[in-house]
Amino acid sequence: MVKRDNTAESSSVTAWFNQTVDHFGTNDSLWQQQYIFNPVYYKPGGPIIVLTPGEAPVSTMYSEYTHFTELAQESNGMVVAIEHRFFGQSNPLPDLSTASLEYMTLENTLEDFAEFIRAVKQTPEAIFPSVSGTPANSTVVFTGGSYGGSIAAWMRAKYPDIVSAAWASSAPVYSFNSFYQLDQAFGQHLGMRGCNDTFAQAVAELDEIIMSTNQTAIAEIKASFGFPGLASDDFVTQLANIVTTNINTPVTVSNDMIDRSICSFFDGTRSPLASYAMAVSAIISGYTPPSRVNTFKVPSRYLIQKRDSDTVDISVNQAYRSWNYISCTWFADWQVPAPDDLNLTSYRSQLITSEYWESGCTESFGSSLALPVDVGAHNKEWFSILKNATNIFYTVGSIDPWRGSTVAPESGYILQGSDTVVMAVMNGATHTQDMQMQSKYDLSEVTAAREMGDRLIMDSVALPFHFQFAAGAIAGVSEILCMYPLDVAKTRLMLQVGKGGGDQYKSIMDVFSRIIKEEGPTRLYRGILPPIMVEAPKRAIKFAANDSYSAMYMKMFNSEKLTQPLAILTGVSAGVTEALIVATPELVKIRLQAKENAGRYTGTMDCVRKIYAQEGLKAFANGLEATIWRHGLWNGGYFGSIFAIKAAIPKANSKKGELLNNFVAGAIGGTIGTTLNTPPDVVKTRIQNHNPTKGPAKYSTFLPGAKTIIQEEGFRALYKGYVPKVLRLGPGGGILLVVYDTVTTYMRKNFM
């Protein structure tokens, strides 16, 4: 069922998807889950960017007005916002009774999204009927913020076969029964604006009155804040919720709502309690901007009413009730002051305890709930699943109130030492700021986090083989044009038999100077046509076959990620494939580069004709076995070392930094590969330059040939030409990686 959004300017389409009430039980009744998709930037091949509002009704705000819409524009993708079960219009059952909400388990919730994604991959025309050309098996990435960010991370961890990557913004993936860390983060934010001490003093003075036996003073203080007659624990909780309304509001270079709505009243012109009362009054009067859901998931009106009512409203579309059930059964994360034994300053009343929040669970949902919430069991299952997950981008602000339950390094709980975590901590930022659309007022680290996330998500989008082929070809030809004279010098040095002396070249500079002086500078590019002609398939195969083999081996060995042993195996396999393509052009190139053949061949085609006429068709296979050794060792060393190097160096936080990392990794990988494959290269070069008119071949295959060279010239002879070779293939490896990355990024942006 599909309908157009009522807003004329909207590019979004609202639709419904049939889900099962209980995916893992006996109730297989169907219900309709609402989703909104925005195809305005979509081109076939682009990613499907899925997100959920989590604890809020879905709306076009999520399909059109988050950073993920900007990411869709950048990647030619489509944003799909899916409503969470038992929120908004997506209700498996007709009410929010405790019996109905028992079907709101995390397992059912994630399976809802998984079923939807499977349908996207299998029957996209049914899910997006107004979008033409959506291919099956499109790349799907899951994104979201806060609880929605946790869902994104769990979806990637639990369903890696259908979710290629995740962006988890401010995701509270680790739960606590008593979450005092939020109170401490609030105090840190107040401290940045200079009012933490006086605010804490106001809270302490308020507690002294509320916890006294002076009923007159208690009544007066409640009335002064505008809440006469409210129970004391409800009263202080209400105040804590009100003053932290803006704790999640983005901080920009020009605005901080915590400063405006709270600290501006603590200016020293009145008592701390009077300042507290003025701040509360201003916020209630509308000083805060409207938000989609109360910071603490329990709106102020509910706190005021809940103990005065004998009945509980169980009608649908009550986000606070649905979220409260989740808190009472899954997460807890009760916002409380720090315990006394930690000697930390408190910014909320000591009357606010876990027991207080749990009493609300019983009042709302009955005595059947198991309290306290078993957060240990929850973390054991749902935090542990993240420990080996890959392709998840986590973000968190340095003053994010939920930072203590995220994967922020300072939390001390989460994923320490893991090489699978990609994390951006945004200095000065609060909750989910990277999800906001770009603005000229953004903090620089928020912008940098978005750029990092965009690159990671775009890199997860499968690039069609023909694009990989073209990118590899462009990268390879670029490297040849820059580095080919070094290859000529390498060949000349490798072909020198003996231990030196006489007319032999002394060094790479001697090769260059004598070629230019004796043969002319154009000889530095003699034989370039065969490698140019073969470079396109050669380099394309190097990268495209490497990608294909990596996928094959991960499936073969049942591995969800590419390990270093698999990277080496993949590289060797790609190298063997590459060798089968390049062996013959290599032979022609060597013949043209050799000094003694300067007058023998007039050019590439003349060389090919004479080899065929004088030596036969089989001559074009000379050196194939040594070529396989050469390319297998180089690729295994190159891709295997790149895997380790990229894991060891710090993650880049900018495109320039990423290019530098790629160049460094490629250069080191190229040097390691060159060190491994120079001996078979020396043997190969001599095999392929053999002139049958001068007698039988001295070298036929790699290992016997290497043995002969060691016996006659010493072990060092196996590394003749190493200097120009490493000078070429070290930096050349960096050039390859940088150009390949740049070209593939351009292709993703402009052709997918």
PDB file of N, CA and C in Angstrom, residues 237-298:
ATOM      1  N   THR A 237      12.118  14.879  40.286  1.00  0.00           N
ATOM      2  CA  THR A 237      12.350  14.241  38.989  1.00  0.00           C
ATOM      3  C   THR A 237      11.862  15.131  37.860  1.00  0.00           C
ATOM      4  N   GLN A 238      10.709  15.770  38.102  1.00  0.00           N
ATOM      5  CA  GLN A 238      10.187  16.705  37.116  1.00  0.00           C
ATOM      6  C   GLN A 238      11.186  17.825  36.854  1.00  0.00           C
ATOM      7  N   LEU A 239      11.758  18.388  37.899  1.00  0.00           N
ATOM      8  CA  LEU A 239      12.732  19.468  37.736  1.00  0.00           C
ATOM      9  C   LEU A 239      13.963  18.986  36.970  1.00  0.00           C
ATOM     10  N   ALA A 240      14.446  17.795  37.309  1.00  0.00           N
ATOM     11  CA  ALA A 240      15.623  17.259  36.617  1.00  0.00           C
ATOM     12  C   ALA A 240      15.343  17.078  35.132  1.00  0.00           C
ATOM     13  N   ASN A 241      14.148  16.593  34.802  1.00  0.00           N
ATOM     14  CA  ASN A 241      13.798  16.423  33.393  1.00  0.00           C
ATOM     15  C   ASN A 241      13.708  17.756  32.667  1.00  0.00           C
ATOM     16  N   ILE A 242      13.135  18.744  33.323  1.00  0.00           N
ATOM     17  CA  ILE A 242      12.956  20.044  32.672  1.00  0.00           C
ATOM     18  C   ILE A 242      14.292  20.701  32.376  1.00  0.00           C
ATOM     19  N   VAL A 243      15.186  20.747  33.358  1.00  0.00           N
ATOM     20  CA  VAL A 243      16.443  21.477  33.139  1.00  0.00           C
ATOM     21  C   VAL A 243      17.371  20.748  32.181  1.00  0.00           C
ATOM     22  N   THR A 244      17.144  19.466  31.986  1.00  0.00           N
ATOM     23  CA  THR A 244      17.984  18.737  31.029  1.00  0.00           C
ATOM     24  C   THR A 244      17.298  18.561  29.676  1.00  0.00           C
ATOM     25  N   THR A 245      16.214  19.295  29.460  1.00  0.00           N
ATOM     26  CA  THR A 245      15.511  19.206  28.174  1.00  0.00           C
ATOM     27  C   THR A 245      16.454  19.464  27.006  1.00  0.00           C
ATOM     28  N   ASN A 246      17.375  20.405  27.189  1.00  0.00           N
ATOM     29  CA  ASN A 246      18.246  20.803  26.083  1.00  0.00           C
ATOM     30  C   ASN A 246      19.599  20.113  26.090  1.00  0.00           C
ATOM     31  N   ILE A 247      19.741  19.085  26.904  1.00  0.00           N
ATOM     32  CA  ILE A 247      21.049  18.452  27.012  1.00  0.00           C
ATOM     33  C   ILE A 247      21.489  17.796  25.708  1.00  0.00           C
ATOM     34  N   ASN A 248      20.520  17.432  24.865  1.00  0.00           N
ATOM     35  CA  ASN A 248      20.841  16.806  23.583  1.00  0.00           C
ATOM     36  C   ASN A 248      20.862  17.790  22.420  1.00  0.00           C
ATOM     37  N   THR A 249      20.521  19.052  22.684  1.00  0.00           N
ATOM     38  CA  THR A 249      20.460  20.039  21.609  1.00  0.00           C
ATOM     39  C   THR A 249      21.853  20.299  21.049  1.00  0.00           C
ATOM     40  N   PRO A 250      22.034  20.294  19.722  1.00  0.00           N
ATOM     41  CA  PRO A 250      23.364  20.483  19.146  1.00  0.00           C
ATOM     42  C   PRO A 250      24.024  21.789  19.587  1.00  0.00           C
ATOM     43  N   VAL A 251      25.301  21.698  19.851  1.00  0.00           N
ATOM     44  CA  VAL A 251      26.116  22.875  20.145  1.00  0.00           C
ATOM     45  C   VAL A 251      26.760  23.322  18.840  1.00  0.00           C
ATOM     46  N   THR A 252      26.617  24.599  18.514  1.00  0.00           N
ATOM     47  CA  THR A 252      27.224  25.142  17.305  1.00  0.00           C
ATOM     48  C   THR A 252      28.229  26.211  17.689  1.00  0.00           C
ATOM     49  N   VAL A 253      28.870  26.793  16.689  1.00  0.00           N
ATOM     50  CA  VAL A 253      29.847  27.846  16.976  1.00  0.00           C
ATOM     51  C   VAL A 253      29.166  29.094  17.508  1.00  0.00           C
ATOM     52  N   SER A 254      27.845  29.191  17.358  1.00  0.00           N
ATOM     53  CA  SER A 254      27.147  30.408  17.780  1.00  0.00           C
ATOM     54  C   SER A 254      26.088  30.169  18.853  1.00  0.00           C
ATOM     55  N   ASN A 255      25.862  28.907  19.261  1.00  0.00           N
ATOM     56  CA  ASN A 255      24.746  28.665  20.175  1.00  0.00           C
ATOM     57  C   ASN A 255      24.978  27.425  21.027  1.00  0.00           C
ATOM     58  N   ASP A 256      24.651  27.561  22.315  1.00  0.00           N
ATOM     59  CA  ASP A 256      24.632  26.431  23.240  1.00  0.00           C
ATOM     60  C   ASP A 256      23.416  26.627  24.132  1.00  0.00           C
ATOM     61  N   MET A 257      22.387  25.799  23.943  1.00  0.00           N
ATOM     62  CA  MET A 257      21.140  25.986  24.671  1.00  0.00           C
ATOM     63  C   MET A 257      21.284  25.747  26.170  1.00  0.00           C
ATOM     64  N   ILE A 258      22.253  24.950  26.599  1.00  0.00           N
ATOM     65  CA  ILE A 258      22.485  24.785  28.036  1.00  0.00           C
ATOM     66  C   ILE A 258      22.918  26.115  28.641  1.00  0.00           C
ATOM     67  N   ASP A 259      23.726  26.839  27.927  1.00  0.00           N
ATOM     68  CA  ASP A 259      24.144  28.162  28.404  1.00  0.00           C
ATOM     69  C   ASP A 259      22.955  29.120  28.418  1.00  0.00           C
ATOM     70  N   ARG A 260      22.184  29.122  27.342  1.00  0.00           N
ATOM     71  CA  ARG A 260      21.075  30.073  27.224  1.00  0.00           C
ATOM     72  C   ARG A 260      19.941  29.755  28.189  1.00  0.00           C
ATOM     73  N   SER A 261      19.612  28.460  28.338  1.00  0.00           N
ATOM     74  CA  SER A 261      18.424  28.107  29.117  1.00  0.00           C
ATOM     75  C   SER A 261      18.709  27.872  30.593  1.00  0.00           C
ATOM     76  N   ILE A 262      19.978  27.704  30.968  1.00  0.00           N
ATOM     77  CA  ILE A 262      20.294  27.447  32.381  1.00  0.00           C
ATOM     78  C   ILE A 262      21.349  28.413  32.908  1.00  0.00           C
ATOM     79  N   CYS A 263      22.551  28.338  32.367  1.00  0.00           N
ATOM     80  CA  CYS A 263      23.658  29.091  32.965  1.00  0.00           C
ATOM     81  C   CYS A 263      23.458  30.600  32.892  1.00  0.00           C
ATOM     82  N   SER A 264      22.695  31.060  31.919  1.00  0.00           N
ATOM     83  CA  SER A 264      22.466  32.508  31.830  1.00  0.00           C
ATOM     84  C   SER A 264      21.707  33.037  33.041  1.00  0.00           C
ATOM     85  N   PHE A 265      20.982  32.162  33.764  1.00  0.00           N
ATOM     86  CA  PHE A 265      20.241  32.589  34.955  1.00  0.00           C
ATOM     87  C   PHE A 265      21.100  32.513  36.226  1.00  0.00           C
ATOM     88  N   PHE A 266      22.190  31.775  36.143  1.00  0.00           N
ATOM     89  CA  PHE A 266      23.098  31.667  37.293  1.00  0.00           C
ATOM     90  C   PHE A 266      24.214  32.700  37.132  1.00  0.00           C
ATOM     91  N   ASP A 267      23.826  33.963  37.194  1.00  0.00           N
ATOM     92  CA  ASP A 267      24.765  35.050  36.911  1.00  0.00           C
ATOM     93  C   ASP A 267      25.238  35.776  38.163  1.00  0.00           C
ATOM     94  N   GLY A 268      24.900  35.237  39.349  1.00  0.00           N
ATOM     95  CA  GLY A 268      25.352  35.840  40.597  1.00  0.00           C
ATOM     96  C   GLY A 268      24.479  36.955  41.119  1.00  0.00           C
ATOM     97  N   THR A 269      23.398  37.285  40.438  1.00  0.00           N
ATOM     98  CA  THR A 269      22.532  38.385  40.889  1.00  0.00           C
ATOM     99  C   THR A 269      21.406  37.898  41.790  1.00  0.00           C
ATOM    100  N   ARG A 270      21.289  36.589  41.982  1.00  0.00           N
ATOM    101  CA  ARG A 270      20.238  36.033  42.839  1.00  0.00           C
ATOM    102  C   ARG A 270      20.780  34.750  43.465  1.00  0.00           C
ATOM    103  N   SER A 271      20.048  34.165  44.366  1.00  0.00           N
ATOM    104  CA  SER A 271      20.499  32.942  45.026  1.00  0.00           C
ATOM    105  C   SER A 271      20.468  31.772  44.050  1.00  0.00           C
ATOM    106  N   PRO A 272      21.247  30.718  44.321  1.00  0.00           N
ATOM    107  CA  PRO A 272      21.206  29.552  43.436  1.00  0.00           C
ATOM    108  C   PRO A 272      19.806  28.971  43.269  1.00  0.00           C
ATOM    109  N   LEU A 273      19.026  28.878  44.375  1.00  0.00           N
ATOM    110  CA  LEU A 273      17.677  28.321  44.259  1.00  0.00           C
ATOM    111  C   LEU A 273      16.777  29.195  43.407  1.00  0.00           C
ATOM    112  N   ALA A 274      16.907  30.511  43.568  1.00  0.00           N
ATOM    113  CA  ALA A 274      16.103  31.434  42.760  1.00  0.00           C
ATOM    114  C   ALA A 274      16.492  31.327  41.289  1.00  0.00           C
ATOM    115  N   SER A 275      17.781  31.166  41.025  1.00  0.00           N
ATOM    116  CA  SER A 275      18.237  30.995  39.640  1.00  0.00           C
ATOM    117  C   SER A 275      17.678  29.708  39.047  1.00  0.00           C
ATOM    118  N   TYR A 276      17.666  28.651  39.848  1.00  0.00           N
ATOM    119  CA  TYR A 276      17.119  27.366  39.416  1.00  0.00           C
ATOM    120  C   TYR A 276      15.641  27.520  39.044  1.00  0.00           C
ATOM    121  N   ALA A 277      14.880  28.197  39.904  1.00  0.00           N
ATOM    122  CA  ALA A 277      13.450  28.391  39.661  1.00  0.00           C
ATOM    123  C   ALA A 277      13.205  29.211  38.405  1.00  0.00           C
ATOM    124  N   MET A 278      14.028  30.242  38.177  1.00  0.00           N
ATOM    125  CA  MET A 278      13.858  31.067  36.977  1.00  0.00           C
ATOM    126  C   MET A 278      14.152  30.266  35.717  1.00  0.00           C
ATOM    127  N   ALA A 279      15.186  29.427  35.760  1.00  0.00           N
ATOM    128  CA  ALA A 279      15.512  28.605  34.596  1.00  0.00           C
ATOM    129  C   ALA A 279      14.372  27.644  34.274  1.00  0.00           C
ATOM    130  N   VAL A 280      13.813  27.008  35.300  1.00  0.00           N
ATOM    131  CA  VAL A 280      12.696  26.083  35.096  1.00  0.00           C
ATOM    132  C   VAL A 280      11.500  26.813  34.503  1.00  0.00           C
ATOM    133  N   SER A 281      11.189  27.974  35.043  1.00  0.00           N
ATOM    134  CA  SER A 281      10.051  28.749  34.553  1.00  0.00           C
ATOM    135  C   SER A 281      10.239  29.147  33.099  1.00  0.00           C
ATOM    136  N   ALA A 282      11.459  29.569  32.744  1.00  0.00           N
ATOM    137  CA  ALA A 282      11.726  29.994  31.368  1.00  0.00           C
ATOM    138  C   ALA A 282      11.593  28.828  30.392  1.00  0.00           C
ATOM    139  N   ILE A 283      12.084  27.668  30.781  1.00  0.00           N
ATOM    140  CA  ILE A 283      12.001  26.501  29.894  1.00  0.00           C
ATOM    141  C   ILE A 283      10.550  26.078  29.696  1.00  0.00           C
ATOM    142  N   ILE A 284       9.777  26.057  30.797  1.00  0.00           N
ATOM    143  CA  ILE A 284       8.360  25.693  30.698  1.00  0.00           C
ATOM    144  C   ILE A 284       7.604  26.672  29.809  1.00  0.00           C
ATOM    145  N   SER A 285       7.994  27.924  29.852  1.00  0.00           N
ATOM    146  CA  SER A 285       7.300  28.959  29.086  1.00  0.00           C
ATOM    147  C   SER A 285       7.613  28.906  27.600  1.00  0.00           C
ATOM    148  N   GLY A 286       8.464  28.003  27.208  1.00  0.00           N
ATOM    149  CA  GLY A 286       8.737  27.858  25.780  1.00  0.00           C
ATOM    150  C   GLY A 286      10.094  28.339  25.357  1.00  0.00           C
ATOM    151  N   TYR A 287      11.003  28.471  26.317  1.00  0.00           N
ATOM    152  CA  TYR A 287      12.343  28.942  25.973  1.00  0.00           C
ATOM    153  C   TYR A 287      13.095  27.900  25.162  1.00  0.00           C
ATOM    154  N   THR A 288      12.749  26.642  25.362  1.00  0.00           N
ATOM    155  CA  THR A 288      13.415  25.601  24.592  1.00  0.00           C
ATOM    156  C   THR A 288      12.707  25.387  23.265  1.00  0.00           C
ATOM    157  N   PRO A 289      13.450  25.021  22.235  1.00  0.00           N
ATOM    158  CA  PRO A 289      12.814  24.678  20.959  1.00  0.00           C
ATOM    159  C   PRO A 289      12.071  23.359  21.102  1.00  0.00           C
ATOM    160  N   PRO A 290      11.021  23.144  20.311  1.00  0.00           N
ATOM    161  CA  PRO A 290      10.293  21.876  20.411  1.00  0.00           C
ATOM    162  C   PRO A 290      11.182  20.713  19.985  1.00  0.00           C
ATOM    163  N   SER A 291      10.988  19.567  20.583  1.00  0.00           N
ATOM    164  CA  SER A 291      11.750  18.377  20.207  1.00  0.00           C
ATOM    165  C   SER A 291      10.776  17.237  19.966  1.00  0.00           C
ATOM    166  N   ARG A 292      11.217  16.227  19.247  1.00  0.00           N
ATOM    167  CA  ARG A 292      10.312  15.151  18.852  1.00  0.00           C
ATOM    168  C   ARG A 292       9.933  14.269  20.024  1.00  0.00           C
ATOM    169  N   VAL A 293      10.779  14.184  21.035  1.00  0.00           N
ATOM    170  CA  VAL A 293      10.464  13.366  22.198  1.00  0.00           C
ATOM    171  C   VAL A 293      11.282  13.892  23.364  1.00  0.00           C
ATOM    172  N   ASN A 294      10.736  13.822  24.555  1.00  0.00           N
ATOM    173  CA  ASN A 294      11.431  14.316  25.736  1.00  0.00           C
ATOM    174  C   ASN A 294      12.770  13.617  25.898  1.00  0.00           C
ATOM    175  N   THR A 295      13.761  14.359  26.362  1.00  0.00           N
ATOM    176  CA  THR A 295      15.105  13.821  26.509  1.00  0.00           C
ATOM    177  C   THR A 295      15.116  12.498  27.253  1.00  0.00           C
ATOM    178  N   PHE A 296      14.298  12.407  28.308  1.00  0.00           N
ATOM    179  CA  PHE A 296      14.323  11.209  29.132  1.00  0.00           C
ATOM    180  C   PHE A 296      13.182  10.264  28.803  1.00  0.00           C
ATOM    181  N   LYS A 297      12.563  10.476  27.693  1.00  0.00           N
ATOM    182  CA  LYS A 297      11.551   9.571  27.171  1.00  0.00           C
ATOM    183  C   LYS A 297      10.248   9.595  27.961  1.00  0.00           C
ATOM    184  N   VAL A 298      10.153  10.336  29.081  1.00  0.00           N
ATOM    185  CA  VAL A 298       8.926  10.418  29.885  1.00  0.00           C
ATOM    186  C   VAL A 298       8.491  11.873  29.947  1.00  0.00           C
TER     187      VAL A 298
END
